[in-house]
Amino acid sequence: MRKLIIAVAISSVLSFSALANTLPKVTIFGTGGTIAGEAKTTTDVTGYKSGEIAISTLIEAVPSIVDVANVDGIQIVNTASANITSEILLQMAKKANELLKKDISGIIITHGTDTTEETAFFMDLVNQTDKPIIVVGAMRPATAISADGPMNLLNAVKLAANEDSVGRGAMILLNDYIGSAYYTTKTNAISLDTFKARDQGYLGTFADGVARFYFDASKATGKPNFDVSKVDELPRVDIIYGYQDMKVDQINALIDAGAEGIVIAGSGNGSIPTAVKDKVIELNKNGFPVVLSTRTGGGFVTHKDYAIGSGTLNPQKSRIMLMLALTKTKQLSDIEKFYGTSKLN
């Protein structure tokens, strides 16, 4: 009987190993955020400290991941997403593209939700393959009584391992919804249902633990691609929030501090006070890029004769786009094409 039990046990191990060898390979980059957050009580969902739990611990907390994919984790940083820098973005981009060219199905980035859309947008623009990059997070810390991180992470692994994810660009996954990184933005400070693309909609959803896409794979219209493999430093681009009686002092100060481009979150269709507009016109004539976006949270900022209209991109995504555009060209007319707002458009 004992020999039989041992034989069955060995057979089970061999079967599991054979199964594991056939599963897709997925790599998870850990950067911290709420999904790796820790609070003093299980009911505290706002007064927690981000980036306290290692990526290895997050993976271990979801044992069913091993049934979906062969997963390994790389701790890039462990911090709040407000601390993600251009240097970290470049580091992740280069590492992701190196791995995606090998025998893996996709990359997952665990990330704080406050700046998820910026990292996801950046990774969407610099991915040199058709393989998926999934940015995932949580709105409640890992210590919360109803933490959303474990399910989000499991779904992210399923999404990265899914052949139907190929060709859809980078995606943001939270609360069972799959969003295009190019369009998706955070719309609520604390709600679980915060990431949305109001005009463009979701790519799909998770139902019964399965990714169900609404459309065939496609990419955002006019989306550019940037190869940052040889880029060691991204140009400095700053954002200024527009308001009544706005002065030009901030613009001058940022240029003096070394800004190579500026994004203004204007009112309405990128409108700014006359005094500021005069300064922008001057900068435009001198070849200094100023992008006019909108503080409204949505809509299309159209072509301007004196500045670059941001199109569908909000201020934070406009900044990422301008940083990458400046690695290719300094010509304002060429930069404007990346936003899809050239006069001919």
Short mmCIF file of C-alpha atoms in Angstrom, two decimals:
data_model
loop_
_atom_site.label_atom_id
_atom_site.label_comp_id
_atom_site.label_asym_id
_atom_site.label_seq_id
_atom_site.Cartn_x
_atom_site.Cartn_y
_atom_site.Cartn_z
CA MET A 1 0.00 0.00 0.00
CA ARG A 2 2.82 2.39 0.92
CA LYS A 3 4.51 1.80 -2.44
CA LEU A 4 1.22 2.58 -4.17
CA ILE A 5 0.81 5.85 -2.25
CA ILE A 6 4.39 6.87 -3.07
CA ALA A 7 3.84 5.98 -6.72
CA VAL A 8 0.65 8.07 -6.81
CA ALA A 9 2.45 10.97 -5.13
CA ILE A 10 5.33 10.84 -7.63
CA SER A 11 2.84 10.62 -10.49
CA SER A 12 1.02 13.71 -9.18
CA VAL A 13 4.25 15.70 -8.97
CA LEU A 14 5.21 14.70 -12.50
CA SER A 15 1.75 15.64 -13.78
CA PHE A 16 1.95 19.03 -12.05
CA SER A 17 5.42 19.64 -13.46
CA ALA A 18 4.23 18.75 -16.95
CA LEU A 19 1.29 21.12 -16.55
CA ALA A 20 3.53 23.89 -15.25
CA ASN A 21 5.79 23.55 -18.28
CA THR A 22 2.85 24.15 -20.61
CA LEU A 23 1.55 27.24 -18.82
CA PRO A 24 2.28 30.72 -20.19
CA LYS A 25 5.13 32.69 -18.64
CA VAL A 26 4.35 36.05 -17.06
CA THR A 27 6.66 38.48 -15.27
CA ILE A 28 5.35 40.90 -12.64
CA PHE A 29 7.12 44.19 -11.92
CA GLY A 30 6.47 45.43 -8.40
CA THR A 31 6.52 49.19 -7.85
CA GLY A 32 4.52 49.52 -4.63
CA GLY A 33 1.34 51.53 -4.27
CA THR A 34 -1.88 50.73 -2.44
CA ILE A 35 -1.88 47.13 -3.65
CA ALA A 36 1.27 46.74 -1.55
CA GLY A 37 0.00 49.05 1.19
CA GLU A 38 -0.29 48.37 4.89
CA ALA A 39 -2.53 49.95 7.52
CA LYS A 40 -2.75 49.60 11.31
CA THR A 41 -6.31 48.24 11.18
CA THR A 42 -8.29 46.10 8.75
CA THR A 43 -10.90 48.86 8.35
CA ASP A 44 -8.47 51.65 7.45
CA VAL A 45 -8.64 52.18 3.69
CA THR A 46 -7.25 55.72 3.47
CA GLY A 47 -4.68 56.21 6.27
CA TYR A 48 -2.32 53.46 5.12
CA LYS A 49 1.30 53.51 3.98
CA SER A 50 1.90 52.60 0.34
CA GLY A 51 4.60 50.25 -0.86
CA GLU A 52 5.19 48.25 2.31
CA ILE A 53 4.75 44.70 0.98
CA ALA A 54 7.17 42.99 -1.41
CA ILE A 55 6.01 41.70 -4.80
CA SER A 56 6.95 38.15 -3.76
CA THR A 57 4.52 38.39 -0.84
CA LEU A 58 1.75 39.71 -3.08
CA ILE A 59 2.21 36.76 -5.43
CA GLU A 60 2.27 34.25 -2.56
CA ALA A 61 -1.01 35.70 -1.25
CA VAL A 62 -2.79 34.51 -4.42
CA PRO A 63 -1.93 30.78 -4.59
CA SER A 64 -4.30 30.12 -7.51
CA ILE A 65 -1.95 32.12 -9.77
CA VAL A 66 0.10 28.93 -10.23
CA ASP A 67 -2.86 27.38 -12.04
CA VAL A 68 -2.84 30.19 -14.60
CA ALA A 69 0.77 30.92 -15.44
CA ASN A 70 4.40 30.46 -14.50
CA VAL A 71 5.00 33.73 -12.71
CA ASP A 72 8.14 35.45 -11.49
CA GLY A 73 8.40 38.82 -9.79
CA ILE A 74 10.90 41.66 -10.06
CA GLN A 75 10.89 44.41 -7.43
CA ILE A 76 11.56 47.60 -9.39
CA VAL A 77 10.81 49.94 -6.47
CA ASN A 78 8.41 49.83 -3.52
CA THR A 79 6.89 53.25 -3.03
CA ALA A 80 3.84 55.45 -3.51
CA SER A 81 3.09 56.11 -7.17
CA ALA A 82 3.65 59.84 -6.72
CA ASN A 83 7.34 58.95 -6.40
CA ILE A 84 7.60 57.26 -9.81
CA THR A 85 10.22 59.17 -11.80
CA SER A 86 11.27 59.38 -15.43
CA GLU A 87 14.30 57.27 -14.54
CA ILE A 88 12.05 54.50 -13.17
CA LEU A 89 9.86 54.64 -16.27
CA LEU A 90 12.87 54.23 -18.54
CA GLN A 91 14.18 51.37 -16.40
CA MET A 92 10.86 49.52 -16.65
CA ALA A 93 10.50 50.18 -20.36
CA LYS A 94 13.93 48.78 -21.18
CA LYS A 95 13.48 45.75 -18.93
CA ALA A 96 9.98 45.06 -20.25
CA ASN A 97 11.04 45.21 -23.88
CA GLU A 98 14.02 42.97 -23.17
CA LEU A 99 11.75 40.34 -21.57
CA LEU A 100 8.88 40.65 -24.04
CA LYS A 101 11.21 39.71 -26.88
CA LYS A 102 11.78 36.40 -25.10
CA ASP A 103 9.46 33.46 -24.43
CA ILE A 104 6.95 35.18 -22.14
CA SER A 105 3.32 36.05 -22.76
CA GLY A 106 3.16 39.42 -21.06
CA ILE A 107 4.29 41.84 -18.37
CA ILE A 108 2.31 42.99 -15.34
CA ILE A 109 3.14 46.13 -13.36
CA THR A 110 1.68 46.45 -9.85
CA HIS A 111 1.31 50.17 -9.28
CA GLY A 112 -0.24 52.85 -7.11
CA THR A 113 -3.46 54.11 -8.66
CA ASP A 114 -2.74 57.84 -8.30
CA THR A 115 -0.36 57.86 -11.27
CA THR A 116 -1.27 54.51 -12.86
CA GLU A 117 -2.53 56.18 -16.01
CA GLU A 118 0.78 57.96 -16.62
CA THR A 119 2.90 54.82 -16.29
CA ALA A 120 0.44 52.77 -18.33
CA PHE A 121 0.31 55.44 -21.05
CA PHE A 122 4.10 55.61 -21.16
CA MET A 123 4.45 51.84 -21.40
CA ASP A 124 1.81 51.78 -24.13
CA LEU A 125 3.83 54.19 -26.25
CA VAL A 126 7.20 52.48 -25.80
CA ASN A 127 6.25 48.79 -26.06
CA GLN A 128 8.20 47.35 -29.00
CA THR A 129 6.06 44.20 -29.30
CA ASP A 130 2.39 43.24 -29.66
CA LYS A 131 2.48 41.42 -26.32
CA PRO A 132 0.38 42.89 -23.51
CA ILE A 133 1.57 45.04 -20.63
CA ILE A 134 -1.00 45.09 -17.83
CA VAL A 135 -0.89 47.78 -15.15
CA VAL A 136 -2.80 46.71 -12.06
CA GLY A 137 -3.38 48.16 -8.62
CA ALA A 138 -5.88 48.39 -5.82
CA MET A 139 -8.00 51.04 -4.16
CA ARG A 140 -7.75 49.32 -0.77
CA PRO A 141 -4.52 48.30 0.96
CA ALA A 142 -3.50 44.66 1.26
CA THR A 143 -4.38 44.71 4.98
CA ALA A 144 -7.99 45.85 4.42
CA ILE A 145 -10.84 43.53 5.39
CA SER A 146 -12.05 43.50 1.78
CA ALA A 147 -8.84 44.18 -0.13
CA ASP A 148 -9.34 44.26 -3.90
CA GLY A 149 -5.68 43.69 -4.75
CA PRO A 150 -5.56 39.86 -4.75
CA MET A 151 -8.43 39.47 -7.23
CA ASN A 152 -7.09 42.30 -9.38
CA LEU A 153 -3.67 40.62 -9.47
CA LEU A 154 -5.13 37.21 -10.34
CA ASN A 155 -7.17 38.75 -13.16
CA ALA A 156 -4.09 40.62 -14.38
CA VAL A 157 -2.18 37.35 -14.66
CA LYS A 158 -5.09 35.80 -16.55
CA LEU A 159 -5.16 38.81 -18.87
CA ALA A 160 -1.41 38.79 -19.51
CA ALA A 161 -1.53 35.05 -20.24
CA ASN A 162 -4.54 35.34 -22.57
CA GLU A 163 -3.77 35.04 -26.29
CA ASP A 164 -6.67 37.41 -27.01
CA SER A 165 -4.75 40.19 -25.23
CA VAL A 166 -2.15 40.33 -28.01
CA GLY A 167 -2.30 43.46 -30.16
CA ARG A 168 -4.40 45.52 -27.74
CA GLY A 169 -1.58 47.64 -26.36
CA ALA A 170 -1.02 48.31 -22.66
CA MET A 171 -4.10 47.89 -20.49
CA ILE A 172 -5.25 49.01 -17.06
CA LEU A 173 -7.10 46.43 -14.98
CA LEU A 174 -9.04 47.14 -11.80
CA ASN A 175 -12.46 46.24 -10.46
CA ASP A 176 -13.02 43.61 -13.21
CA TYR A 177 -12.81 46.23 -15.97
CA ILE A 178 -10.23 46.17 -18.78
CA GLY A 179 -9.29 49.61 -20.09
CA SER A 180 -7.01 50.86 -22.86
CA ALA A 181 -4.00 52.57 -21.29
CA TYR A 182 -4.12 55.17 -24.06
CA TYR A 183 -7.55 56.43 -23.00
CA THR A 184 -8.21 55.33 -19.42
CA THR A 185 -7.95 57.79 -16.53
CA LYS A 186 -8.65 57.86 -12.80
CA THR A 187 -11.99 59.58 -12.24
CA ASN A 188 -12.62 59.25 -8.49
CA ALA A 189 -10.26 59.74 -5.56
CA ILE A 190 -11.34 56.74 -3.44
CA SER A 191 -14.03 54.69 -5.23
CA LEU A 192 -13.26 51.14 -6.41
CA ASP A 193 -14.93 51.99 -9.73
CA THR A 194 -12.56 54.80 -10.61
CA PHE A 195 -10.71 53.95 -13.84
CA LYS A 196 -12.74 54.84 -16.91
CA ALA A 197 -12.49 56.03 -20.50
CA ARG A 198 -15.65 58.14 -20.56
CA ASP A 199 -15.79 58.74 -24.30
CA GLN A 200 -14.14 55.58 -25.60
CA GLY A 201 -15.45 52.97 -23.12
CA TYR A 202 -13.89 49.77 -21.82
CA LEU A 203 -12.17 47.08 -23.88
CA GLY A 204 -13.85 44.34 -21.88
CA THR A 205 -14.64 42.91 -18.48
CA PHE A 206 -14.03 39.87 -16.30
CA ALA A 207 -17.02 37.59 -15.79
CA ASP A 208 -16.83 34.22 -14.04
CA GLY A 209 -13.08 34.78 -13.82
CA VAL A 210 -12.71 34.99 -17.60
CA ALA A 211 -11.62 38.01 -19.68
CA ARG A 212 -14.42 38.86 -22.10
CA PHE A 213 -13.43 41.42 -24.72
CA TYR A 214 -16.02 43.59 -26.43
CA PHE A 215 -14.01 44.15 -29.63
CA ASP A 216 -11.36 42.56 -31.81
CA ALA A 217 -7.79 43.64 -31.06
CA SER A 218 -6.97 47.11 -32.37
CA LYS A 219 -4.85 50.10 -31.40
CA ALA A 220 -5.84 53.69 -30.70
CA THR A 221 -6.11 55.81 -33.84
CA GLY A 222 -2.86 57.65 -34.53
CA LYS A 223 -1.02 56.18 -31.54
CA PRO A 224 2.74 56.69 -32.03
CA ASN A 225 5.48 54.35 -30.88
CA PHE A 226 8.79 55.38 -29.34
CA ASP A 227 11.92 53.26 -29.03
CA VAL A 228 13.64 54.32 -25.78
CA SER A 229 16.28 51.59 -25.80
CA LYS A 230 19.01 54.19 -26.37
CA VAL A 231 17.42 56.99 -24.35
CA ASP A 232 19.24 57.61 -21.05
CA GLU A 233 17.25 60.62 -19.86
CA LEU A 234 13.83 62.04 -20.68
CA PRO A 235 13.43 65.78 -21.27
CA ARG A 236 11.92 67.78 -18.42
CA VAL A 237 8.31 68.75 -19.04
CA ASP A 238 6.14 70.48 -16.43
CA ILE A 239 2.39 71.04 -16.00
CA ILE A 240 0.72 74.30 -14.99
CA TYR A 241 -2.89 74.43 -13.88
CA GLY A 242 -4.90 77.19 -15.56
CA TYR A 243 -7.18 79.55 -13.63
CA GLN A 244 -8.67 83.05 -13.66
CA ASP A 245 -6.09 85.86 -13.40
CA MET A 246 -3.27 83.41 -14.09
CA LYS A 247 0.18 85.02 -14.38
CA VAL A 248 3.17 84.22 -16.57
CA ASP A 249 5.52 83.99 -13.58
CA GLN A 250 5.16 80.20 -13.34
CA ILE A 251 6.03 79.74 -17.00
CA ASN A 252 9.13 81.90 -16.67
CA ALA A 253 10.20 80.12 -13.48
CA LEU A 254 9.87 76.67 -15.01
CA ILE A 255 11.84 77.63 -18.10
CA ASP A 256 14.55 79.15 -15.90
CA ALA A 257 14.59 75.88 -13.92
CA GLY A 258 15.29 73.86 -17.05
CA ALA A 259 11.92 72.85 -18.47
CA GLU A 260 12.14 71.86 -22.14
CA GLY A 261 8.39 71.91 -22.61
CA ILE A 262 5.26 72.97 -20.72
CA VAL A 263 1.72 71.64 -20.58
CA ILE A 264 -1.05 73.99 -19.46
CA ALA A 265 -4.29 72.52 -18.10
CA GLY A 266 -6.47 75.25 -19.55
CA SER A 267 -10.16 75.85 -19.06
CA GLY A 268 -12.62 74.53 -21.64
CA ASN A 269 -10.97 73.91 -25.00
CA GLY A 270 -7.54 74.78 -23.63
CA SER A 271 -8.30 78.46 -23.11
CA ILE A 272 -5.92 80.69 -21.12
CA PRO A 273 -5.91 84.39 -20.06
CA THR A 274 -4.72 86.89 -22.66
CA ALA A 275 -1.50 87.75 -20.80
CA VAL A 276 -0.53 84.08 -20.67
CA LYS A 277 -1.57 83.61 -24.30
CA ASP A 278 0.78 86.41 -25.35
CA LYS A 279 3.63 84.64 -23.56
CA VAL A 280 2.73 81.32 -25.22
CA ILE A 281 2.69 83.02 -28.63
CA GLU A 282 6.19 84.36 -27.94
CA LEU A 283 7.43 80.91 -26.90
CA ASN A 284 5.82 79.33 -29.95
CA LYS A 285 7.65 81.74 -32.26
CA ASN A 286 10.92 80.80 -30.53
CA GLY A 287 10.28 77.09 -31.03
CA PHE A 288 9.55 76.29 -27.37
CA PRO A 289 6.74 73.68 -27.09
CA VAL A 290 3.65 74.54 -25.09
CA VAL A 291 0.78 72.04 -25.11
CA LEU A 292 -2.70 73.24 -24.21
CA SER A 293 -4.81 70.56 -22.54
CA THR A 294 -7.98 70.91 -20.47
CA ARG A 295 -8.75 70.83 -16.77
CA THR A 296 -12.33 69.68 -17.46
CA GLY A 297 -11.51 65.98 -17.36
CA GLY A 298 -12.60 65.13 -20.89
CA GLY A 299 -13.10 66.27 -24.45
CA PHE A 300 -10.90 67.07 -27.43
CA VAL A 301 -8.62 70.13 -27.34
CA THR A 302 -8.42 71.31 -30.93
CA HIS A 303 -5.64 72.80 -33.08
CA LYS A 304 -4.25 76.20 -32.04
CA ASP A 305 -2.20 78.52 -34.22
CA TYR A 306 -0.09 79.61 -31.23
CA ALA A 307 0.34 76.32 -29.32
CA ILE A 308 -0.12 72.57 -29.57
CA GLY A 309 -3.61 71.26 -28.90
CA SER A 310 -3.59 68.08 -26.80
CA GLY A 311 -6.41 66.30 -28.62
CA THR A 312 -7.90 63.61 -26.35
CA LEU A 313 -4.97 63.64 -23.92
CA ASN A 314 -5.41 65.03 -20.43
CA PRO A 315 -2.59 67.15 -18.90
CA GLN A 316 -0.70 64.25 -17.31
CA LYS A 317 -0.76 62.16 -20.48
CA SER A 318 0.10 65.23 -22.55
CA ARG A 319 3.24 65.59 -20.44
CA ILE A 320 4.29 61.98 -21.09
CA MET A 321 3.65 62.42 -24.82
CA LEU A 322 5.70 65.63 -24.97
CA MET A 323 8.62 64.06 -23.10
CA LEU A 324 8.73 61.20 -25.58
CA ALA A 325 8.13 63.43 -28.60
CA LEU A 326 11.11 65.59 -27.63
CA THR A 327 13.36 62.53 -27.81
CA LYS A 328 12.58 62.42 -31.54
CA THR A 329 12.16 66.02 -32.69
CA LYS A 330 12.21 69.66 -31.59
CA GLN A 331 10.03 70.84 -34.48
CA LEU A 332 6.67 72.04 -33.14
CA SER A 333 4.78 71.01 -36.29
CA ASP A 334 6.16 67.47 -35.96
CA ILE A 335 5.38 67.32 -32.25
CA GLU A 336 1.80 68.37 -32.95
CA LYS A 337 1.33 65.32 -35.18
CA PHE A 338 1.80 63.04 -32.16
CA TYR A 339 -1.31 64.62 -30.63
CA GLY A 340 -3.38 64.30 -33.79
CA THR A 341 -4.23 68.02 -33.84
CA SER A 342 -2.29 69.31 -36.83
CA LYS A 343 -4.27 71.77 -38.96
CA LEU A 344 -4.67 69.20 -41.73
CA ASN A 345 -6.37 66.88 -39.21
#
